[in-house]
Amino acid sequence: MSEPLRLSKRMSELGLCSRREADEWIERGWVRVDGVVVSTLGSKVLPEQKITVERQASNEQARRVTILINKPVGFVSGQAEDGYRPAVSLISSRTRWKLDRSPTQFQPNQLRNLVPAGRLDIDSVGLLVLTQDGRIAKHLIGETSDVDKEYLVRVQYHKPGRLPESDLQLLNHGLTMDGKPLKEAKVYWQNEDQLSFTLREGKKRQIRRMCEAVGLRVVGLKRVRIGKVTLGDLPTGEWRYLAADESF
């Protein structure tokens, strides 16, 4: 027998929206199960039941924006903390990249419910995604996300000589963190003092901690790609919209 699931969870599993969005739509009467409107939060459905949403929900979702910003040092990814400004405070019509090809017009209300889909440390720079779309947030940072992220990492080696090949291989696979083995990474030298890291997970300060484990000190870290979306020529401190034909 199939077990009933919470309607909002099932909608998220199907990729219709995030759980938070699902609850909003349910309360507004925008969700139907087998053709019948369901407006009670906490309602449950069977996996085989058909879930549809009203056009109002689809229209609202289509208006939600996703913004790519080249975060500078000194800004936090999310809420303001310890006196540091959040990256969202950089977004205005004045700081929009002049070469942004999206036809979307900037509106201050686009800043409402704009949340980071992944973090960058305060002392790290590069590509940061801010989105109003729960589907994108789940795709990038959900428990089942397998979107890879690429970083350029400038390092200094604490020991005499050069990092042994065996330690480079350890960065690729074999390290543990917080008591759990890390997923396999792709790490290689770009030049004599810079490594390229490609990860499929994002533990707190993961790259810095990985480097410390093999005697490397990180002196600069820049995220240059998330999935198929690259930082490209986006200037530091400026932003652009995710284009309609772009996908992570």
XYZ file of N, CA and C in Angstrom:
744
model
N 0.851 -1.198 0.000
C 0.000 0.000 0.000
C 0.887 1.249 0.000
N 0.515 2.243 -0.807
C 1.242 3.501 -0.821
C 0.904 4.322 0.411
N 1.926 4.930 0.996
C 1.716 5.774 2.170
C 1.352 7.185 1.729
N 0.372 7.821 2.395
C 0.054 9.217 2.049
C 1.193 10.147 2.452
N 1.379 11.203 1.643
C 2.413 12.199 1.889
C 1.773 13.555 2.092
N 2.454 14.408 2.827
C 1.982 15.780 2.961
C 1.964 16.416 1.574
N 0.885 17.108 1.245
C 0.706 17.665 -0.094
C 1.864 18.574 -0.490
N 2.298 19.445 0.420
C 3.387 20.375 0.080
C 4.682 19.621 -0.210
N 4.939 18.542 0.525
C 6.140 17.744 0.279
C 6.060 17.064 -1.086
N 4.883 16.536 -1.414
C 4.717 15.876 -2.699
C 4.894 16.858 -3.846
N 4.381 18.084 -3.695
C 4.550 19.098 -4.736
C 6.018 19.437 -4.937
N 6.764 19.489 -3.829
C 8.199 19.761 -3.919
C 8.913 18.610 -4.612
N 8.540 17.372 -4.267
C 9.149 16.199 -4.902
C 8.923 16.196 -6.413
N 7.760 16.664 -6.831
C 7.419 16.691 -8.252
C 8.064 17.859 -8.987
N 8.735 18.748 -8.228
C 9.396 19.891 -8.852
C 8.459 21.025 -9.208
N 7.257 21.018 -8.637
C 6.290 22.085 -8.941
C 6.688 23.394 -8.285
N 7.258 23.314 -7.087
C 7.596 24.498 -6.308
C 8.316 24.041 -5.049
N 8.691 24.999 -4.203
C 9.248 24.652 -2.898
C 8.106 24.359 -1.928
N 8.421 23.789 -0.780
C 7.380 23.515 0.222
C 6.725 24.806 0.711
N 7.556 25.852 0.897
C 6.994 27.125 1.348
C 6.015 27.675 0.320
N 6.400 27.634 -0.947
C 5.505 28.096 -2.010
C 4.236 27.248 -2.049
N 4.397 25.935 -1.881
C 3.238 25.047 -1.906
C 2.238 25.426 -0.829
N 2.724 25.695 0.370
C 1.814 26.082 1.454
C 1.075 27.381 1.127
N 1.800 28.332 0.507
C 1.153 29.596 0.114
C 0.048 29.322 -0.908
N 0.338 28.496 -1.894
C -0.631 28.219 -2.956
C -1.830 27.445 -2.414
N -1.579 26.529 -1.500
C -2.682 25.765 -0.897
C -3.621 26.707 -0.158
N -3.044 27.615 0.627
C -3.871 28.566 1.390
C -4.694 29.457 0.469
N -4.162 29.774 -0.708
C -4.869 30.639 -1.658
C -5.879 29.871 -2.524
N -5.922 28.568 -2.361
C -6.860 27.775 -3.149
C -6.414 27.549 -4.575
N -5.097 27.544 -4.798
C -4.552 27.411 -6.149
C -4.131 25.985 -6.478
N -4.396 25.037 -5.582
C -3.924 23.666 -5.784
C -5.120 22.716 -5.862
N -5.094 21.831 -6.834
C -6.140 20.812 -6.991
C -5.516 19.420 -6.918
N -6.225 18.519 -6.270
C -5.841 17.112 -6.225
C -6.965 16.316 -6.874
N -6.640 15.640 -7.956
C -7.646 14.925 -8.745
C -8.814 15.840 -9.111
N -8.476 17.107 -9.438
C -9.473 18.068 -9.882
C -10.217 18.814 -8.788
N -9.975 18.459 -7.520
C -10.677 19.087 -6.397
C -9.733 20.034 -5.668
N -10.189 21.286 -5.436
C -9.370 22.271 -4.730
C -9.104 21.794 -3.306
N -7.828 21.862 -2.904
C -7.435 21.539 -1.527
C -6.824 22.803 -0.930
N -7.430 23.328 0.121
C -6.971 24.594 0.699
C -6.617 24.478 2.171
N -6.489 23.255 2.678
C -6.163 23.037 4.083
C -4.705 22.625 4.217
N -3.930 23.427 4.956
C -2.524 23.101 5.175
C -2.409 21.769 5.914
N -1.417 20.988 5.549
C -1.217 19.697 6.193
C -1.970 18.561 5.532
N -2.747 18.868 4.491
C -3.483 17.813 3.786
C -2.495 16.806 3.195
N -2.948 15.554 3.101
C -2.080 14.493 2.579
C -2.673 13.904 1.307
N -1.778 13.376 0.476
C -2.183 12.773 -0.791
C -1.432 11.459 -0.984
N -1.957 10.629 -1.854
C -1.265 9.405 -2.250
C -0.379 9.702 -3.458
N 0.735 9.000 -3.606
C 1.661 9.292 -4.712
C 1.023 9.231 -6.092
N 0.006 8.390 -6.253
C -0.596 8.244 -7.589
C -1.647 9.309 -7.901
N -1.996 10.154 -6.917
C -3.007 11.181 -7.180
C -2.415 12.312 -8.030
N -3.266 12.900 -8.856
C -2.819 13.945 -9.782
C -2.932 15.317 -9.132
N -1.837 16.058 -9.135
C -1.791 17.397 -8.547
C -1.635 18.424 -9.655
N -2.493 19.415 -9.668
C -2.392 20.506 -10.643
C -2.468 21.836 -9.907
N -1.944 22.875 -10.534
C -2.002 24.213 -9.935
C -2.719 25.167 -10.881
N -3.355 26.166 -10.294
C -4.089 27.158 -11.078
C -3.118 28.075 -11.825
N -3.633 28.736 -12.834
C -2.809 29.612 -13.663
C -2.195 30.743 -12.837
N -2.905 31.206 -11.791
C -2.360 32.293 -10.972
C -1.012 31.904 -10.362
N -0.908 30.634 -9.943
C 0.342 30.163 -9.346
C 1.458 30.161 -10.380
N 1.164 29.662 -11.563
C 2.168 29.617 -12.635
C 2.607 31.023 -13.030
N 1.646 31.953 -13.094
C 1.972 33.337 -13.448
C 2.857 33.981 -12.400
N 2.535 33.731 -11.129
C 3.336 34.306 -10.043
C 4.753 33.742 -10.078
N 4.848 32.451 -10.324
C 6.147 31.796 -10.379
C 6.993 32.345 -11.521
N 6.351 32.615 -12.651
C 7.070 33.131 -13.815
C 7.659 34.514 -13.555
N 7.062 35.269 -12.634
C 7.557 36.615 -12.322
C 8.734 36.597 -11.357
N 8.996 35.456 -10.748
C 10.079 35.377 -9.775
C 11.430 35.396 -10.481
N 12.370 36.101 -9.892
C 13.649 36.316 -10.565
C 14.763 35.531 -9.873
N 15.793 35.278 -10.657
C 17.038 34.720 -10.135
C 18.165 35.632 -10.585
N 18.987 36.021 -9.638
C 20.033 37.009 -9.885
C 21.405 36.386 -9.609
N 22.355 36.677 -10.497
C 23.743 36.238 -10.341
C 24.568 37.463 -9.994
N 25.347 37.359 -8.936
C 26.161 38.494 -8.506
C 27.600 38.042 -8.320
N 28.532 38.909 -8.634
C 29.947 38.645 -8.376
C 30.258 39.254 -7.014
N 30.178 38.425 -5.985
C 30.304 38.912 -4.605
C 31.738 39.324 -4.283
N 31.912 40.525 -3.740
C 33.252 40.942 -3.307
C 33.555 40.418 -1.891
N 34.805 40.550 -1.493
C 35.191 40.274 -0.108
C 34.465 41.265 0.810
N 34.115 40.808 2.012
C 33.537 41.711 3.007
C 32.025 41.714 3.055
N 31.377 40.932 2.200
C 29.923 40.816 2.209
C 29.544 39.380 2.572
N 28.497 39.242 3.388
C 28.003 37.909 3.726
C 26.946 37.502 2.705
N 26.755 36.195 2.564
C 25.823 35.708 1.543
C 24.371 35.939 1.927
N 24.055 35.746 3.213
C 22.664 35.822 3.650
C 22.384 37.038 4.496
N 21.788 36.812 5.680
C 21.417 37.916 6.563
C 22.651 38.658 7.067
N 22.486 39.973 7.290
C 23.572 40.775 7.841
C 24.011 40.185 9.179
N 25.336 40.183 9.419
C 25.841 39.644 10.679
C 27.140 40.338 11.054
N 27.325 40.559 12.353
C 28.555 41.162 12.881
C 28.911 42.465 12.170
N 27.886 43.209 11.781
C 28.132 44.493 11.142
C 28.446 44.426 9.662
N 28.491 43.219 9.086
C 28.779 43.085 7.657
C 27.489 43.105 6.842
N 27.556 43.728 5.683
C 26.369 43.853 4.830
C 26.118 42.568 4.058
N 24.842 42.259 3.798
C 24.522 41.095 2.968
C 24.705 41.418 1.488
N 24.971 40.383 0.694
C 25.197 40.575 -0.736
C 24.003 41.219 -1.425
N 22.790 40.945 -0.924
C 21.591 41.499 -1.559
C 21.600 43.028 -1.532
N 22.324 43.615 -0.574
C 22.365 45.082 -0.485
C 23.124 45.706 -1.655
N 23.850 44.887 -2.410
C 24.575 45.391 -3.582
C 23.668 45.564 -4.793
N 22.461 44.997 -4.731
C 21.614 44.955 -5.922
C 20.770 46.218 -6.039
N 20.972 46.931 -7.122
C 20.192 48.127 -7.440
C 20.270 48.326 -8.943
N 19.498 49.260 -9.447
C 19.557 49.536 -10.891
C 20.935 50.064 -11.282
N 21.605 50.735 -10.364
C 22.915 51.330 -10.652
C 24.011 50.275 -10.802
N 23.890 49.156 -10.066
C 24.948 48.138 -10.077
C 24.660 46.995 -11.052
N 23.569 47.089 -11.803
C 23.301 46.044 -12.799
C 24.331 46.114 -13.917
N 24.846 44.962 -14.319
C 25.866 44.885 -15.364
C 25.316 45.442 -16.670
N 26.070 46.326 -17.285
C 25.620 46.974 -18.514
C 25.448 45.981 -19.666
N 26.115 44.846 -19.607
C 26.024 43.858 -20.683
C 24.994 42.762 -20.401
N 24.194 42.943 -19.349
C 23.134 41.966 -19.062
C 22.162 41.938 -20.239
N 21.963 40.743 -20.813
C 21.104 40.637 -22.005
C 19.650 40.317 -21.673
N 19.317 40.172 -20.400
C 17.939 39.867 -20.031
C 17.045 41.091 -20.258
N 15.842 40.891 -20.794
C 14.917 42.016 -20.992
C 14.183 42.406 -19.701
N 14.376 41.657 -18.631
C 13.675 41.934 -17.368
C 14.043 43.314 -16.845
N 13.040 44.077 -16.459
C 13.261 45.399 -15.874
C 13.407 45.273 -14.363
N 14.398 45.982 -13.805
C 14.603 45.901 -12.358
C 13.478 46.611 -11.611
N 12.936 45.926 -10.608
C 11.915 46.494 -9.730
C 12.357 46.251 -8.283
N 12.280 47.244 -7.416
C 12.698 47.041 -6.022
C 11.988 45.879 -5.334
N 10.739 45.568 -5.742
C 10.039 44.461 -5.087
C 10.649 43.101 -5.432
N 11.557 43.063 -6.412
C 12.252 41.817 -6.720
C 13.218 41.429 -5.605
N 13.537 42.371 -4.735
C 14.429 42.082 -3.620
C 13.707 41.332 -2.497
N 12.365 41.341 -2.552
C 11.587 40.662 -1.525
C 11.725 39.146 -1.693
N 11.984 38.451 -0.608
C 12.131 36.988 -0.617
C 13.240 36.503 -1.550
N 14.233 37.350 -1.771
C 15.384 36.967 -2.581
C 16.426 36.357 -1.655
N 16.660 35.062 -1.788
C 17.530 34.362 -0.827
C 18.705 33.704 -1.552
N 19.841 33.545 -0.854
C 20.995 32.900 -1.482
C 20.782 31.402 -1.630
N 21.073 30.873 -2.807
C 21.018 29.429 -3.046
C 22.443 28.905 -2.937
N 22.930 28.819 -1.709
C 24.312 28.447 -1.444
C 25.069 29.626 -0.859
N 26.172 29.325 -0.188
C 26.944 30.354 0.500
C 28.282 30.598 -0.170
N 28.804 31.794 0.093
C 30.207 32.101 -0.107
C 30.672 32.786 1.173
N 31.800 32.343 1.729
C 32.315 32.955 2.946
C 32.560 34.447 2.741
N 32.621 35.166 3.848
C 32.817 36.614 3.787
C 34.128 36.974 3.094
N 35.142 36.095 3.219
C 36.437 36.386 2.603
C 36.629 35.670 1.271
N 35.534 35.140 0.705
C 35.561 34.527 -0.623
C 34.804 35.404 -1.612
N 35.115 35.242 -2.890
C 34.509 36.088 -3.921
C 33.934 35.206 -5.025
N 33.217 35.860 -5.938
C 32.764 35.163 -7.131
C 31.277 34.946 -7.206
N 30.890 33.915 -7.958
C 29.499 33.699 -8.345
C 28.621 33.308 -7.162
N 27.609 34.124 -6.907
C 26.611 33.857 -5.874
C 25.232 33.971 -6.519
N 24.372 32.998 -6.240
C 23.025 32.965 -6.804
C 22.029 33.409 -5.732
N 21.203 34.389 -6.076
C 20.110 34.832 -5.212
C 18.814 34.614 -5.985
N 17.843 33.965 -5.365
C 16.644 33.610 -6.125
C 15.372 33.745 -5.306
N 14.275 34.047 -6.003
C 12.931 34.004 -5.418
C 12.249 32.673 -5.734
N 12.895 31.854 -6.549
C 12.291 30.623 -7.057
C 12.741 29.422 -6.225
N 11.809 28.855 -5.469
C 12.132 27.733 -4.611
C 12.622 26.514 -5.363
N 12.202 26.353 -6.612
C 12.656 25.208 -7.405
C 14.157 25.287 -7.667
N 14.633 26.503 -7.947
C 16.067 26.676 -8.205
C 16.862 26.472 -6.926
N 16.365 27.016 -5.814
C 17.053 26.832 -4.532
C 17.185 25.352 -4.201
N 16.104 24.599 -4.381
C 16.148 23.168 -4.091
C 17.119 22.451 -5.016
N 17.126 22.838 -6.285
C 18.001 22.204 -7.269
C 19.471 22.413 -6.921
N 19.787 23.601 -6.369
C 21.186 23.932 -6.101
C 21.659 23.483 -4.727
N 20.777 23.513 -3.728
C 21.241 23.246 -2.362
C 20.400 22.205 -1.630
N 19.440 21.589 -2.313
C 18.632 20.564 -1.675
C 19.454 19.329 -1.321
N 18.898 18.478 -0.480
C 19.623 17.295 -0.008
C 20.057 16.384 -1.157
N 19.286 16.367 -2.226
C 19.608 15.466 -3.346
C 20.348 16.181 -4.482
N 20.740 17.435 -4.258
C 21.405 18.198 -5.326
C 22.745 17.567 -5.690
N 23.000 17.470 -6.998
C 24.305 16.995 -7.451
C 24.936 17.987 -8.432
N 24.512 19.252 -8.334
C 25.070 20.297 -9.194
C 26.494 20.597 -8.735
N 27.445 20.547 -9.659
C 28.824 20.806 -9.254
C 29.140 22.294 -9.297
N 30.122 22.670 -8.478
C 30.529 24.067 -8.349
C 32.044 24.120 -8.466
N 32.524 25.069 -9.279
C 33.962 25.163 -9.545
C 34.549 26.419 -8.906
N 35.721 26.245 -8.309
C 36.405 27.329 -7.598
C 37.859 27.415 -8.053
N 38.383 28.625 -8.126
C 39.813 28.848 -8.290
C 40.366 29.244 -6.929
N 41.390 28.518 -6.479
C 41.862 28.661 -5.104
C 43.370 28.921 -5.096
N 43.755 30.110 -4.641
C 45.186 30.434 -4.533
C 45.672 29.971 -3.167
N 46.786 29.262 -3.157
C 47.242 28.623 -1.920
C 48.729 28.862 -1.674
N 49.134 28.647 -0.410
C 50.546 28.621 -0.011
C 50.781 27.316 0.738
N 51.926 26.675 0.463
C 52.247 25.406 1.106
C 53.111 25.666 2.334
N 52.714 25.091 3.484
C 53.407 25.346 4.750
C 54.750 24.634 4.849
N 54.929 23.552 4.108
C 56.114 22.706 4.271
C 57.131 22.974 3.164
N 58.362 22.521 3.353
C 59.378 22.698 2.290
C 58.981 21.960 1.013
N 59.386 22.512 -0.113
C 59.114 21.851 -1.387
C 57.698 22.102 -1.881
N 57.227 21.129 -2.637
C 55.915 21.243 -3.279
C 54.978 20.185 -2.727
N 53.671 20.459 -2.820
C 52.673 19.506 -2.330
C 52.884 18.144 -3.004
N 53.037 17.058 -2.226
C 53.219 15.734 -2.830
C 52.000 15.327 -3.647
N 52.250 14.534 -4.681
C 51.161 14.042 -5.530
C 50.146 13.245 -4.710
N 50.620 12.538 -3.699
C 49.715 11.737 -2.867
C 48.716 12.624 -2.119
N 49.161 13.822 -1.701
C 48.250 14.743 -1.010
C 47.275 15.386 -1.987
N 47.727 15.609 -3.228
C 46.803 16.112 -4.246
C 45.709 15.083 -4.509
N 46.083 13.820 -4.559
C 45.093 12.766 -4.751
C 44.142 12.680 -3.568
N 44.651 12.977 -2.371
C 43.808 12.977 -1.176
C 42.753 14.084 -1.254
N 43.127 15.209 -1.832
C 42.147 16.284 -2.033
C 41.045 15.832 -2.990
N 41.402 15.029 -3.959
C 40.409 14.520 -4.907
C 39.472 13.509 -4.265
N 40.036 12.648 -3.417
C 39.193 11.629 -2.784
C 39.944 11.011 -1.612
N 39.257 10.904 -0.472
C 39.872 10.239 0.669
C 39.816 11.012 1.968
N 39.491 12.307 1.922
C 39.392 13.101 3.149
C 38.032 12.894 3.818
N 38.023 13.061 5.127
C 36.769 13.057 5.889
C 36.597 14.418 6.546
N 35.340 14.771 6.816
C 35.036 16.052 7.468
C 33.808 15.863 8.338
N 33.886 16.334 9.563
C 32.785 16.184 10.519
C 32.393 14.715 10.679
N 33.406 13.854 10.601
C 33.174 12.437 10.824
C 32.617 11.675 9.644
N 32.500 12.328 8.480
C 31.945 11.659 7.299
C 32.890 11.819 6.114
N 33.002 10.791 5.265
C 33.858 10.924 4.073
C 33.277 11.950 3.109
N 34.147 12.743 2.521
C 33.704 13.724 1.529
C 33.446 13.029 0.202
N 32.531 13.619 -0.572
C 32.286 13.109 -1.918
C 33.533 13.340 -2.778
N 33.658 12.545 -3.799
C 34.797 12.686 -4.697
C 34.788 14.072 -5.337
N 35.947 14.707 -5.368
C 36.097 16.042 -5.951
C 37.022 15.956 -7.167
N 37.146 17.057 -7.863
C 38.105 17.151 -8.968
C 39.026 18.323 -8.655
N 40.270 18.015 -8.331
C 41.223 19.044 -7.906
C 42.506 18.888 -8.713
N 42.967 19.978 -9.319
C 44.219 19.925 -10.082
C 44.862 21.318 -10.080
N 46.159 21.336 -10.367
C 46.890 22.604 -10.406
C 46.562 23.361 -11.687
N 46.226 24.651 -11.534
C 46.044 25.535 -12.699
C 47.369 26.203 -13.042
N 48.096 26.589 -12.015
C 49.460 27.095 -12.166
C 50.183 26.810 -10.850
N 51.357 27.375 -10.663
C 52.192 26.944 -9.534
C 51.606 27.282 -8.157
N 50.692 28.230 -8.068
C 50.137 28.543 -6.746
C 48.595 28.593 -6.746
N 47.977 28.038 -7.780
C 46.516 28.070 -7.847
C 45.946 26.716 -8.248
N 44.981 26.253 -7.455
C 44.294 24.999 -7.706
C 42.889 25.249 -8.234
N 42.395 24.337 -9.052
C 40.979 24.316 -9.437
C 40.293 23.227 -8.630
N 39.215 23.588 -7.935
C 38.403 22.646 -7.166
C 37.018 22.567 -7.803
N 36.519 21.372 -8.059
C 35.130 21.171 -8.455
C 34.497 20.224 -7.446
N 33.452 20.716 -6.773
C 32.799 19.969 -5.692
C 31.334 19.740 -6.013
N 30.783 18.677 -5.421
C 29.352 18.398 -5.518
C 28.682 18.469 -4.143
N 29.323 19.149 -3.227
C 28.749 19.370 -1.905
C 29.303 20.694 -1.390
N 28.766 21.174 -0.271
C 29.190 22.484 0.204
C 29.159 22.605 1.707
N 30.021 21.852 2.383
C 30.113 21.972 3.829
C 30.752 23.308 4.187
N 30.506 23.760 5.402
C 30.996 25.067 5.819
C 32.519 25.133 5.724
N 33.004 26.121 4.978
C 34.442 26.361 4.790
C 35.156 25.094 4.317
N 34.488 24.336 3.479
C 34.995 23.020 3.084
C 36.357 23.085 2.407
N 36.514 23.952 1.416
C 37.775 23.993 0.674
C 38.921 24.413 1.588
N 38.684 25.390 2.425
C 39.736 25.838 3.347
C 40.149 24.705 4.289
N 39.173 23.969 4.777
C 39.463 22.867 5.687
C 40.153 21.709 4.957
N 39.755 21.446 3.716
C 40.441 20.415 2.924
C 41.909 20.783 2.729
N 42.146 22.039 2.396
C 43.521 22.484 2.165
C 44.354 22.399 3.451
N 43.771 22.822 4.559
C 44.489 22.742 5.836
C 44.910 21.308 6.146
N 44.082 20.347 5.754
C 44.357 18.938 6.053
C 45.627 18.431 5.370
N 46.043 19.087 4.284
C 47.251 18.653 3.578
C 48.360 19.705 3.633
N 48.229 20.661 4.554
C 49.294 21.635 4.759
C 49.257 22.849 3.853
N 48.121 23.105 3.220
C 47.973 24.283 2.362
C 47.184 25.366 3.080
N 47.555 26.610 2.859
C 46.785 27.740 3.381
C 46.147 28.473 2.210
N 44.847 28.697 2.293
C 44.127 29.401 1.234
C 44.335 30.908 1.403
N 44.811 31.562 0.348
C 44.993 33.015 0.388
C 44.012 33.733 -0.535
N 43.261 32.978 -1.315
C 42.235 33.571 -2.173
C 41.336 32.484 -2.721
N 40.019 32.742 -2.724
C 39.067 31.738 -3.203
C 37.978 32.422 -4.018
N 37.762 31.923 -5.234
C 36.790 32.532 -6.143
C 35.939 31.443 -6.791
N 34.618 31.548 -6.663
C 33.745 30.592 -7.354
C 33.472 31.121 -8.757
N 33.711 30.249 -9.749
C 33.608 30.683 -11.140
C 32.502 29.978 -11.920
N 31.925 28.928 -11.339
C 30.877 28.207 -12.071
C 29.976 27.457 -11.111
N 28.663 27.431 -11.433
C 27.689 26.588 -10.744
C 26.932 25.841 -11.835
N 27.130 24.524 -11.907
C 26.523 23.767 -12.992
C 26.992 24.300 -14.334
N 26.036 24.642 -15.200
C 26.370 25.147 -16.533
C 26.490 26.667 -16.576
N 26.259 27.335 -15.448
C 26.281 28.802 -15.413
C 27.636 29.283 -14.902
N 28.298 30.130 -15.682
C 29.628 30.611 -15.314
C 29.601 32.089 -14.905
N 30.614 32.465 -14.145
C 30.764 33.867 -13.750
C 31.087 34.735 -14.957
N 31.911 34.208 -15.868
C 32.253 34.953 -17.081
C 32.912 36.286 -16.772
N 32.498 37.313 -17.481
C 33.096 38.645 -17.349
C 32.332 39.557 -16.399
N 31.401 39.000 -15.621
C 30.614 39.820 -14.698
C 31.557 40.522 -13.716
N 31.552 41.859 -13.680
C 32.498 42.583 -12.815
C 32.186 42.406 -11.331
N 33.199 42.533 -10.514
C 33.050 42.435 -9.061
C 32.052 43.481 -8.556
N 31.108 43.035 -7.726
C 30.127 43.941 -7.148
C 28.941 44.237 -8.041
N 28.917 43.675 -9.259
C 27.789 43.887 -10.166
C 26.989 42.596 -10.314
N 25.814 42.696 -10.935
C 24.898 41.550 -11.014
C 24.175 41.538 -12.351
N 23.582 40.377 -12.637
C 22.731 40.246 -13.813
C 21.650 39.210 -13.521
N 20.621 39.192 -14.364
C 19.567 38.183 -14.228
C 20.002 36.871 -14.884
N 19.527 35.768 -14.339
C 19.645 34.483 -15.031
C 18.780 34.572 -16.274
N 19.364 34.337 -17.424
C 18.624 34.478 -18.679
C 17.637 33.334 -18.861
N 16.615 33.583 -19.674
C 15.553 32.585 -19.887
C 16.097 31.301 -20.502
N 17.192 31.416 -21.275
C 17.729 30.220 -21.932
C 18.896 29.598 -21.152
N 19.119 30.051 -19.931
C 20.174 29.492 -19.084
C 19.598 28.498 -18.094
N 20.379 27.485 -17.786
C 19.962 26.476 -16.817
C 21.170 25.962 -16.074
N 21.018 25.757 -14.769
C 22.127 25.243 -13.983
C 22.408 23.767 -14.304
